[in-house]
PDB file of C-alpha atoms in Angstrom:
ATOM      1  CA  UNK N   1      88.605 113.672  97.868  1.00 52.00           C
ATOM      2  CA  UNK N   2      92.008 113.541  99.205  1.00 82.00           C
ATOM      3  CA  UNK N   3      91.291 110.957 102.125  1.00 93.00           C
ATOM      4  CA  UNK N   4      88.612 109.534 103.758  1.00 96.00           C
ATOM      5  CA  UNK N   5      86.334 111.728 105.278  1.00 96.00           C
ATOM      6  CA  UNK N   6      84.145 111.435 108.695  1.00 97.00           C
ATOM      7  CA  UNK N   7      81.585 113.393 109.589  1.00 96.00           C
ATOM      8  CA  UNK N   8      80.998 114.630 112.842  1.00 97.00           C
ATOM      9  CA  UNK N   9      84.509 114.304 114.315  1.00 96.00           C
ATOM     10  CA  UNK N  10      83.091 113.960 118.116  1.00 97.00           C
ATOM     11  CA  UNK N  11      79.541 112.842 118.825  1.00 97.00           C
ATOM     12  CA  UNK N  12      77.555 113.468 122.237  1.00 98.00           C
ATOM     13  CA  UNK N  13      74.906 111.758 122.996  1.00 97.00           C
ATOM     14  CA  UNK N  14      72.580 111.181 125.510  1.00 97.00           C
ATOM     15  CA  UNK N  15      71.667 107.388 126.730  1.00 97.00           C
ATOM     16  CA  UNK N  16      68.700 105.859 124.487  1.00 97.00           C
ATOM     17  CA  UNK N  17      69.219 108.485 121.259  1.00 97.00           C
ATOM     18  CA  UNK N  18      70.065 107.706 118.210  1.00 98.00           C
ATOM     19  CA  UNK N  19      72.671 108.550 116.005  1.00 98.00           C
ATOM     20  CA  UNK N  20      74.000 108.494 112.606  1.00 98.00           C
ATOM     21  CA  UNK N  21      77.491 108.545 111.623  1.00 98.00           C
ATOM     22  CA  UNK N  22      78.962 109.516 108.098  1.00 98.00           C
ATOM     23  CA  UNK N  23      82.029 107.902 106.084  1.00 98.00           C
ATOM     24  CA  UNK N  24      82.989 109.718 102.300  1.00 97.00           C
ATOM     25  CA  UNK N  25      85.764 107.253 100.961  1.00 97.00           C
ATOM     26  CA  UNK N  26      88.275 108.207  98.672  1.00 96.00           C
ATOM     27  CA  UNK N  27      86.535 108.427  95.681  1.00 94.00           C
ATOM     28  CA  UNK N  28      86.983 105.241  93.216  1.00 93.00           C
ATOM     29  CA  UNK N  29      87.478 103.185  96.325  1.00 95.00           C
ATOM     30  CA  UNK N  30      84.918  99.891  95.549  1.00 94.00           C
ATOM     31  CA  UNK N  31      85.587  98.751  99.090  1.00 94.00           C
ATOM     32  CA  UNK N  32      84.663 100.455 102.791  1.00 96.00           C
ATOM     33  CA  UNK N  33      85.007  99.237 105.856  1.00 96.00           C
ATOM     34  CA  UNK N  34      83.918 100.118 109.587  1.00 98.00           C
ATOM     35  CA  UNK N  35      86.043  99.936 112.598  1.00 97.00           C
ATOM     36  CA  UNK N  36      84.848 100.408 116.776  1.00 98.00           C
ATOM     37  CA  UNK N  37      87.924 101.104 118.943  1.00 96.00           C
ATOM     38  CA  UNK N  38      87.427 101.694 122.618  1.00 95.00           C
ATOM     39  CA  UNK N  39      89.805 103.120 124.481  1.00 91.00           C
ATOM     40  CA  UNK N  40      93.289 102.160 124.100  1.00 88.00           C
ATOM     41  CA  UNK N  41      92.486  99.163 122.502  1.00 92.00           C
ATOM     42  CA  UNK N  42      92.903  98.311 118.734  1.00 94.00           C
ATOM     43  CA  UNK N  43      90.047  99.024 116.267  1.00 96.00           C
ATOM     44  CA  UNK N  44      87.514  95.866 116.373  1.00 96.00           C
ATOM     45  CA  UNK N  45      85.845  95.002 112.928  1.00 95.00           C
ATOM     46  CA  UNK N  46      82.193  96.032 112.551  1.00 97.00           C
ATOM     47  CA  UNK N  47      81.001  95.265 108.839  1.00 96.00           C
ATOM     48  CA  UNK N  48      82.025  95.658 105.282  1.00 93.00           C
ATOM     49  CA  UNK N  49      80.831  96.507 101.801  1.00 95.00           C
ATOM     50  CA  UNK N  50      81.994  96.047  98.103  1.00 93.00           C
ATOM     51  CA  UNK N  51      80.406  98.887  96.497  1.00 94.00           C
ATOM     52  CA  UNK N  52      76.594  98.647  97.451  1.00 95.00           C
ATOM     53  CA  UNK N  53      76.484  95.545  98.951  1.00 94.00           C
ATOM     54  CA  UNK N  54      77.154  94.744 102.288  1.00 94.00           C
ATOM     55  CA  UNK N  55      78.986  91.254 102.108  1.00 91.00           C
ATOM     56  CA  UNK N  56      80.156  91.116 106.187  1.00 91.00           C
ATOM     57  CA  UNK N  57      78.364  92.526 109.426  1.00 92.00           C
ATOM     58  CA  UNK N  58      79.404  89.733 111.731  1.00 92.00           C
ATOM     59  CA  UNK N  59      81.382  92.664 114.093  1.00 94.00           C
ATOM     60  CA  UNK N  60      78.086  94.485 114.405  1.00 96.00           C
ATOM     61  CA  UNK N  61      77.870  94.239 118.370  1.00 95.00           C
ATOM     62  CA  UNK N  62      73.282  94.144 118.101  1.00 94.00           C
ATOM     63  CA  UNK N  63      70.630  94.514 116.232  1.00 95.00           C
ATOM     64  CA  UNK N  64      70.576  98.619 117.283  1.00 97.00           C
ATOM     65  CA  UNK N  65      73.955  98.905 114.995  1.00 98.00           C
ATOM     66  CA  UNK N  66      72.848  99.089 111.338  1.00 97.00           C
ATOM     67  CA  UNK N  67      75.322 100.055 108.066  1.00 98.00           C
ATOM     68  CA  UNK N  68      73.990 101.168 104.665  1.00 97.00           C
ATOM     69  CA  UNK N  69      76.145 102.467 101.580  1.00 97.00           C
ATOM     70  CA  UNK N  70      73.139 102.652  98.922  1.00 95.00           C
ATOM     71  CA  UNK N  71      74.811 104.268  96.442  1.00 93.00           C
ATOM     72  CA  UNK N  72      78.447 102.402  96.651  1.00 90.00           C
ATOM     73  CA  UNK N  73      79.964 105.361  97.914  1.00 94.00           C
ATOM     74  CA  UNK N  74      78.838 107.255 101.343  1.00 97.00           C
ATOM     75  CA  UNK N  75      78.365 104.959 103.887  1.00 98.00           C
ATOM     76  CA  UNK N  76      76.420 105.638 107.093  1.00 98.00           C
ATOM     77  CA  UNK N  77      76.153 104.294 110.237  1.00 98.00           C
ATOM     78  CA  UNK N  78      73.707 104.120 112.732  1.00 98.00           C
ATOM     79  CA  UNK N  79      72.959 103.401 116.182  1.00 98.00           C
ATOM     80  CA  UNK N  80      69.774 103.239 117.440  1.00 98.00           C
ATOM     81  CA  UNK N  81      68.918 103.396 121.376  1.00 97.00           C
ATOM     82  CA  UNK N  82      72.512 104.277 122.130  1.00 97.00           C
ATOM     83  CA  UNK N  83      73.832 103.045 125.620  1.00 97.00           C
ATOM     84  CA  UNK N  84      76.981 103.561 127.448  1.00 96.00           C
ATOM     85  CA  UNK N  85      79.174 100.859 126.372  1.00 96.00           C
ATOM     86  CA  UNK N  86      78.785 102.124 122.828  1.00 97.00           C
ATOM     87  CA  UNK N  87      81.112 105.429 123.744  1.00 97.00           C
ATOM     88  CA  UNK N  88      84.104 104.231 121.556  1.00 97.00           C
ATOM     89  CA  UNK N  89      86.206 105.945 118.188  1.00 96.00           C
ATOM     90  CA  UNK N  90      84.300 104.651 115.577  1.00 98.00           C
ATOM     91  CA  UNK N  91      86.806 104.492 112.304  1.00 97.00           C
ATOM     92  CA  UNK N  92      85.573 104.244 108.639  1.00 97.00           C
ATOM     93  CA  UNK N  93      88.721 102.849 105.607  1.00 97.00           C
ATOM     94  CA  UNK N  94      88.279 102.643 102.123  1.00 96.00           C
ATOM     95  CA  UNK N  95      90.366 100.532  99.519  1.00 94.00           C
ATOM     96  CA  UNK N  96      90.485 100.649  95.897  1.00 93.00           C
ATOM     97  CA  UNK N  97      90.143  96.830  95.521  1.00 87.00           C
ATOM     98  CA  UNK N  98      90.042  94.357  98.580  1.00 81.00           C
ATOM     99  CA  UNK N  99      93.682  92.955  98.758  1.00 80.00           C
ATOM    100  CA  UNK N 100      94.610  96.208  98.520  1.00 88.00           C
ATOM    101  CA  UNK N 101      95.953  98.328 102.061  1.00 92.00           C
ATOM    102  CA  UNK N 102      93.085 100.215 103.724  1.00 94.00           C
ATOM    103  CA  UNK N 103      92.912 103.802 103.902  1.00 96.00           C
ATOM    104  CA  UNK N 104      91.910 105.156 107.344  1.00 96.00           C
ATOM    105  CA  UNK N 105      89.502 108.532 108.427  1.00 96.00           C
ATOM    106  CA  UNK N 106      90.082 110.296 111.213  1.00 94.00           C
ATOM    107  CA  UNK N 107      87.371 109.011 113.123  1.00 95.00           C
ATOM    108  CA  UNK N 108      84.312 109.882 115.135  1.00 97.00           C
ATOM    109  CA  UNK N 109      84.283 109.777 118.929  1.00 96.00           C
ATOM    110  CA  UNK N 110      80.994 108.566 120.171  1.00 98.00           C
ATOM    111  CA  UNK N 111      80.712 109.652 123.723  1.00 97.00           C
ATOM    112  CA  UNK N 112      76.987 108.365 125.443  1.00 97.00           C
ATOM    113  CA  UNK N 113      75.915 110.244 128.357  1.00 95.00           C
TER     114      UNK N 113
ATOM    115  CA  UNK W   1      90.417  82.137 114.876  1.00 77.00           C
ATOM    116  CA  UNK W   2      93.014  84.543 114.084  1.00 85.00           C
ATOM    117  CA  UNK W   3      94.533  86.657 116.807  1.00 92.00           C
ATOM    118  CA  UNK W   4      97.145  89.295 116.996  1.00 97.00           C
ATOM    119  CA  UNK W   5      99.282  90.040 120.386  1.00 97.00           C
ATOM    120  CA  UNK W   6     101.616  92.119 120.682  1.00 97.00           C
ATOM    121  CA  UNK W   7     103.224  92.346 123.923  1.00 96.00           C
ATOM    122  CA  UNK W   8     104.677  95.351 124.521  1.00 97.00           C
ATOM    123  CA  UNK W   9     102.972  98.114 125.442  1.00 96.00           C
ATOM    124  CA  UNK W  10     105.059 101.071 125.703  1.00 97.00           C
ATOM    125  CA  UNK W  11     108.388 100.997 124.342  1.00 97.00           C
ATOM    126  CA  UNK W  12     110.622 104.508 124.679  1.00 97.00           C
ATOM    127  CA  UNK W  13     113.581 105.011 121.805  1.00 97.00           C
ATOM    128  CA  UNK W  14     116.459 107.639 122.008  1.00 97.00           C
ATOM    129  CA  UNK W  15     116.439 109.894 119.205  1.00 97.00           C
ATOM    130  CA  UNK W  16     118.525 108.584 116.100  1.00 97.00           C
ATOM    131  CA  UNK W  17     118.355 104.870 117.722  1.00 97.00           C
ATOM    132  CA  UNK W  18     116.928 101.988 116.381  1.00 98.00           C
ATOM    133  CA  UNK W  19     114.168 100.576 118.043  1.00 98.00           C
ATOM    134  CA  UNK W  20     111.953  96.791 117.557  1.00 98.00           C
ATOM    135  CA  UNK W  21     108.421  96.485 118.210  1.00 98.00           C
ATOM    136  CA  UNK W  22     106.691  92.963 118.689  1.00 98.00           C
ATOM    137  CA  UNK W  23     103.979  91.434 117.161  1.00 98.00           C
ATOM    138  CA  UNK W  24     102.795  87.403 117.368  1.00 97.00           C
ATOM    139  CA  UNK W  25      99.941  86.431 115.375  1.00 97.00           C
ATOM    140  CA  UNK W  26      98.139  83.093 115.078  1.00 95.00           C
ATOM    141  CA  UNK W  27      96.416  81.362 111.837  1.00 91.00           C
ATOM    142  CA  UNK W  28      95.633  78.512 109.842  1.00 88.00           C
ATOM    143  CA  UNK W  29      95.969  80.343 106.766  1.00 86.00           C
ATOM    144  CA  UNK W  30      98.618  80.278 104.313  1.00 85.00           C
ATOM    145  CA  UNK W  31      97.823  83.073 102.086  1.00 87.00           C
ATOM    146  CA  UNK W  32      97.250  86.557 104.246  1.00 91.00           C
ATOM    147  CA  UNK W  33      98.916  89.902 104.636  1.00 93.00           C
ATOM    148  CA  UNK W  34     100.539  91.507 107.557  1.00 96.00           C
ATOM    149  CA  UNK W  35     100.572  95.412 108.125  1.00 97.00           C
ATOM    150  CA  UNK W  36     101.617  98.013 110.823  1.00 98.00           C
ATOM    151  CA  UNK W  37     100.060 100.962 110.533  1.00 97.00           C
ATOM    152  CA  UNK W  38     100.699 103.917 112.947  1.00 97.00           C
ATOM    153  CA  UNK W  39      98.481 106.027 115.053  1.00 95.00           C
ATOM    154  CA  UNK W  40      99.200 109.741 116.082  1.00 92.00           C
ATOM    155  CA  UNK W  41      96.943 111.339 118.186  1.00 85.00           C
ATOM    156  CA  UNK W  42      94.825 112.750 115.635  1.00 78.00           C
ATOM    157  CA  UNK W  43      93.328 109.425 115.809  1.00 77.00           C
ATOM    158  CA  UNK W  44      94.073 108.823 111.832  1.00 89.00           C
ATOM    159  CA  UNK W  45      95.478 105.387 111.019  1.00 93.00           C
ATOM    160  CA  UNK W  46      98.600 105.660 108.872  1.00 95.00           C
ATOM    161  CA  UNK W  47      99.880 102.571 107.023  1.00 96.00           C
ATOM    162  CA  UNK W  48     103.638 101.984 108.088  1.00 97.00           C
ATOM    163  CA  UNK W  49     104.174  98.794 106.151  1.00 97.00           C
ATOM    164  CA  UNK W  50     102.485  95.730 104.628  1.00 96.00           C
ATOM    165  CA  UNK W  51     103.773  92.276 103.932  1.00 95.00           C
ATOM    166  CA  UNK W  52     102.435  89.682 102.157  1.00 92.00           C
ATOM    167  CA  UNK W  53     102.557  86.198 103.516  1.00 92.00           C
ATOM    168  CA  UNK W  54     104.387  84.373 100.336  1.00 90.00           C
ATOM    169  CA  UNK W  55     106.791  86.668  99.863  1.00 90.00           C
ATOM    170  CA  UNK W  56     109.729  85.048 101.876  1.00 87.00           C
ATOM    171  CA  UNK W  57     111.781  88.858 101.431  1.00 92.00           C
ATOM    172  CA  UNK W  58     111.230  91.234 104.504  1.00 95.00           C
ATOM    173  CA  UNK W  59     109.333  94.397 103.312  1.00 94.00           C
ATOM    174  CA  UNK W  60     111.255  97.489 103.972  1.00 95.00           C
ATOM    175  CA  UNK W  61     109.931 101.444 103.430  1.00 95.00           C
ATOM    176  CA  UNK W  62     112.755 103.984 104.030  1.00 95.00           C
ATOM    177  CA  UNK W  63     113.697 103.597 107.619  1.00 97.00           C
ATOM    178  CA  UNK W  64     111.065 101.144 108.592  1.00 97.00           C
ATOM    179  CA  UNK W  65     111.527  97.030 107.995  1.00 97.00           C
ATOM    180  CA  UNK W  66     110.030  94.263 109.177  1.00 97.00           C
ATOM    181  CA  UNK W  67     111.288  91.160 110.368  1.00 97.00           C
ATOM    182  CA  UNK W  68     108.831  87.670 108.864  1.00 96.00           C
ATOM    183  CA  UNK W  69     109.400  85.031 110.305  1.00 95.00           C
ATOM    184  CA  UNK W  70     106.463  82.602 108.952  1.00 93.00           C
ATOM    185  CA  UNK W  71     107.350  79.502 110.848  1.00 93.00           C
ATOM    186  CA  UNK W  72     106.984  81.455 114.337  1.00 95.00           C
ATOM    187  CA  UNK W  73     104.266  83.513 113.259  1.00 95.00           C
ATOM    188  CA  UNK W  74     106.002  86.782 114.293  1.00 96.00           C
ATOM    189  CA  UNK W  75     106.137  90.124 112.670  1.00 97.00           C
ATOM    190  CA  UNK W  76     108.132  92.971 114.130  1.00 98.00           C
ATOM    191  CA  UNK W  77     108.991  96.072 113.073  1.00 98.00           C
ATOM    192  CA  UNK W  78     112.119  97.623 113.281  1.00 98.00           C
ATOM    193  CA  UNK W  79     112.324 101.471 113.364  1.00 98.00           C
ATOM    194  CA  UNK W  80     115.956 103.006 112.181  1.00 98.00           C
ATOM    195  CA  UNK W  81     117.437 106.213 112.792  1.00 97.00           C
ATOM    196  CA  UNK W  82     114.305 107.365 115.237  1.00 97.00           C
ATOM    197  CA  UNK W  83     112.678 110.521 115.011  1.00 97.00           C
ATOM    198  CA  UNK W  84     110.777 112.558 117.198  1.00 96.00           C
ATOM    199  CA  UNK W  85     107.858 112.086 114.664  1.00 94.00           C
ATOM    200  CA  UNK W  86     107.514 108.330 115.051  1.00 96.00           C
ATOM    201  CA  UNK W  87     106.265 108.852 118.107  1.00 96.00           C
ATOM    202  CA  UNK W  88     102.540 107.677 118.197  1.00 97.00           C
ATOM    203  CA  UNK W  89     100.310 103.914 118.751  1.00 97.00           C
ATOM    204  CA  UNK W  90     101.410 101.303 116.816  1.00 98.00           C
ATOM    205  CA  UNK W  91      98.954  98.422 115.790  1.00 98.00           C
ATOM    206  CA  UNK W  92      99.788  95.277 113.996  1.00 98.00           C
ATOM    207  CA  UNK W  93      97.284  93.970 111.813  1.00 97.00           C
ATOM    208  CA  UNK W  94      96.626  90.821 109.813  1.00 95.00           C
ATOM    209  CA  UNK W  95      93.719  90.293 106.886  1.00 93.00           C
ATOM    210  CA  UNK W  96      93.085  86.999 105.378  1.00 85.00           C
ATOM    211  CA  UNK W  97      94.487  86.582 101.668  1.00 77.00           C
ATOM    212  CA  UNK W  98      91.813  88.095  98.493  1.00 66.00           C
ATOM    213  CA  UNK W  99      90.419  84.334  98.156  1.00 66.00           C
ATOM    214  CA  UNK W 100      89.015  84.084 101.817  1.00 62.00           C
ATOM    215  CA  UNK W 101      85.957  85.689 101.404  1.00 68.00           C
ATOM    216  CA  UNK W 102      86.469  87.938 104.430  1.00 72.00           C
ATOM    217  CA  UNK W 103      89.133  91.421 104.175  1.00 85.00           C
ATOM    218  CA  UNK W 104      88.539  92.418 107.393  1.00 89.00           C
ATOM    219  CA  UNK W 105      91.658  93.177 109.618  1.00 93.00           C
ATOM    220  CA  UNK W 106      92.129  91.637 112.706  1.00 95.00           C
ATOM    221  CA  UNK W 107      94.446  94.213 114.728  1.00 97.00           C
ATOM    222  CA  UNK W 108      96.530  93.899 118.222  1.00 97.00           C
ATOM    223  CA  UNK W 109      96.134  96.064 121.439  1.00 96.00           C
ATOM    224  CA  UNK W 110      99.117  97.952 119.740  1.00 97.00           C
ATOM    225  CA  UNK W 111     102.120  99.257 121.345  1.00 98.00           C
ATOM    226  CA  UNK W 112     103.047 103.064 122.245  1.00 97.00           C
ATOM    227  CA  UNK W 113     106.081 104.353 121.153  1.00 98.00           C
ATOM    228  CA  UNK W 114     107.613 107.180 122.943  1.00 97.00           C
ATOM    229  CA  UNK W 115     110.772 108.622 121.158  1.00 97.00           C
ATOM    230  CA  UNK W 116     113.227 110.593 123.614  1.00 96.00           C
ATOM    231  CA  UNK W 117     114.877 114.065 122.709  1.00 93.00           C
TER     232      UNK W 117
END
């Protein structure tokens, strides 16, 4: 595609659910990150893959906050038992090759009733 | 660890002025890149500018250039000729050079830019 794609664009939720958000990178893009930005504050690092493999998930807040991108291309992630202070934009970016500038999505707001 | 402040923010800029916005960062690195990418309410992050740490020439795209200084650790941006569609959240952003091991950006509690009719 054109850009990086997110899937839903706003998320509702209520306390203890789970849910599962999508990230479509610009296609040939080897590298995909995710991002957690809470309100006006900068995005905050979550966890990163080259292709398939998911080389850095030291920003992943818990163990409820899991990342998987089995095919090296769609990424998903999810976040299980969902409280509160998990209401944040959560961003997804894609690069061609890691030294290379990441490409941002628009985004999914997370909002945890 | 690394960290990115920037300082200011809200700044406000006349239309056709030129306005600077901040950004200090801290590291024990010598190899790394420095960006400032721009966020307009649609939420999508929009890269502005990137400069890479060895390069001792200030990058420059159009009417957007950046000021390295390496020594002080500081990386502003300088906005020319304003428009009323440079309005938005800026963030500056730092990611260890390709040999670290991590690519992650490390970004600053950005600054809002407010550009004046």
């Amino acid at each position: 595609g054109a850009g990086v794609s997110q899937s839903p664009r706003y998320k509702v939720a209520k306390r203890g659910q789970d849910v599962a958000l999508r990230c479509d990178p610009i296609s040939g893009h080897v590298s995909l990150f995710w991002y957690q930005q809470a309100l006006g504050q900068g995005p905050e690092f979550l966890t990163y893959f080259q292709n398939e493999a998911q080389l850095d998930k030291s920003g992943l807040p818990s163990d409820r906050f899991f990342a998987e991108r089995p095919e090296g291309s769609v990424s998903t992630l999810k976040i299980q038992r969902t409280q509160q202070e998990d209401s944040a934009v959560y961003l997804c970016a894609s690069s061609r090759r890691v030294d290379q500038p990441q490409h941002f999505g628009d985004g999914t707001r997370l909002s945890i009733l | 660890a690394q960290t990115v402040t920037q300082s200011q923010p809200e700044m406000s800029v006349q239309e056709a002025e030129t306005v600077t916005l901040s950004c200090t960062y801290d590291t024990s690195e010598s190899d790394y890149y420095l960006f400032w990418y721009k966020q307009p309410p649609s939420r999508q992050m929009i890269l502005v500018i990137r400069q890479e740490a060895y390069k001792q020439q200030n990058a420059t795209e159009n009417r957007f250039s950046v000021n390295f200084q390496k020594a002080a650790k500081s990386f502003s941006l300088k906005i020319s000729d304003s428009q009323l569609g440079d309005a938005a959240m800026y963030f500056c952003a730092y990611q260890k050079g390709a040999t670290s091991g991590t690519y992650k950006y490390i970004f600053g509690t950005g600054t809002r830019l407010k550009v004046l009719a």
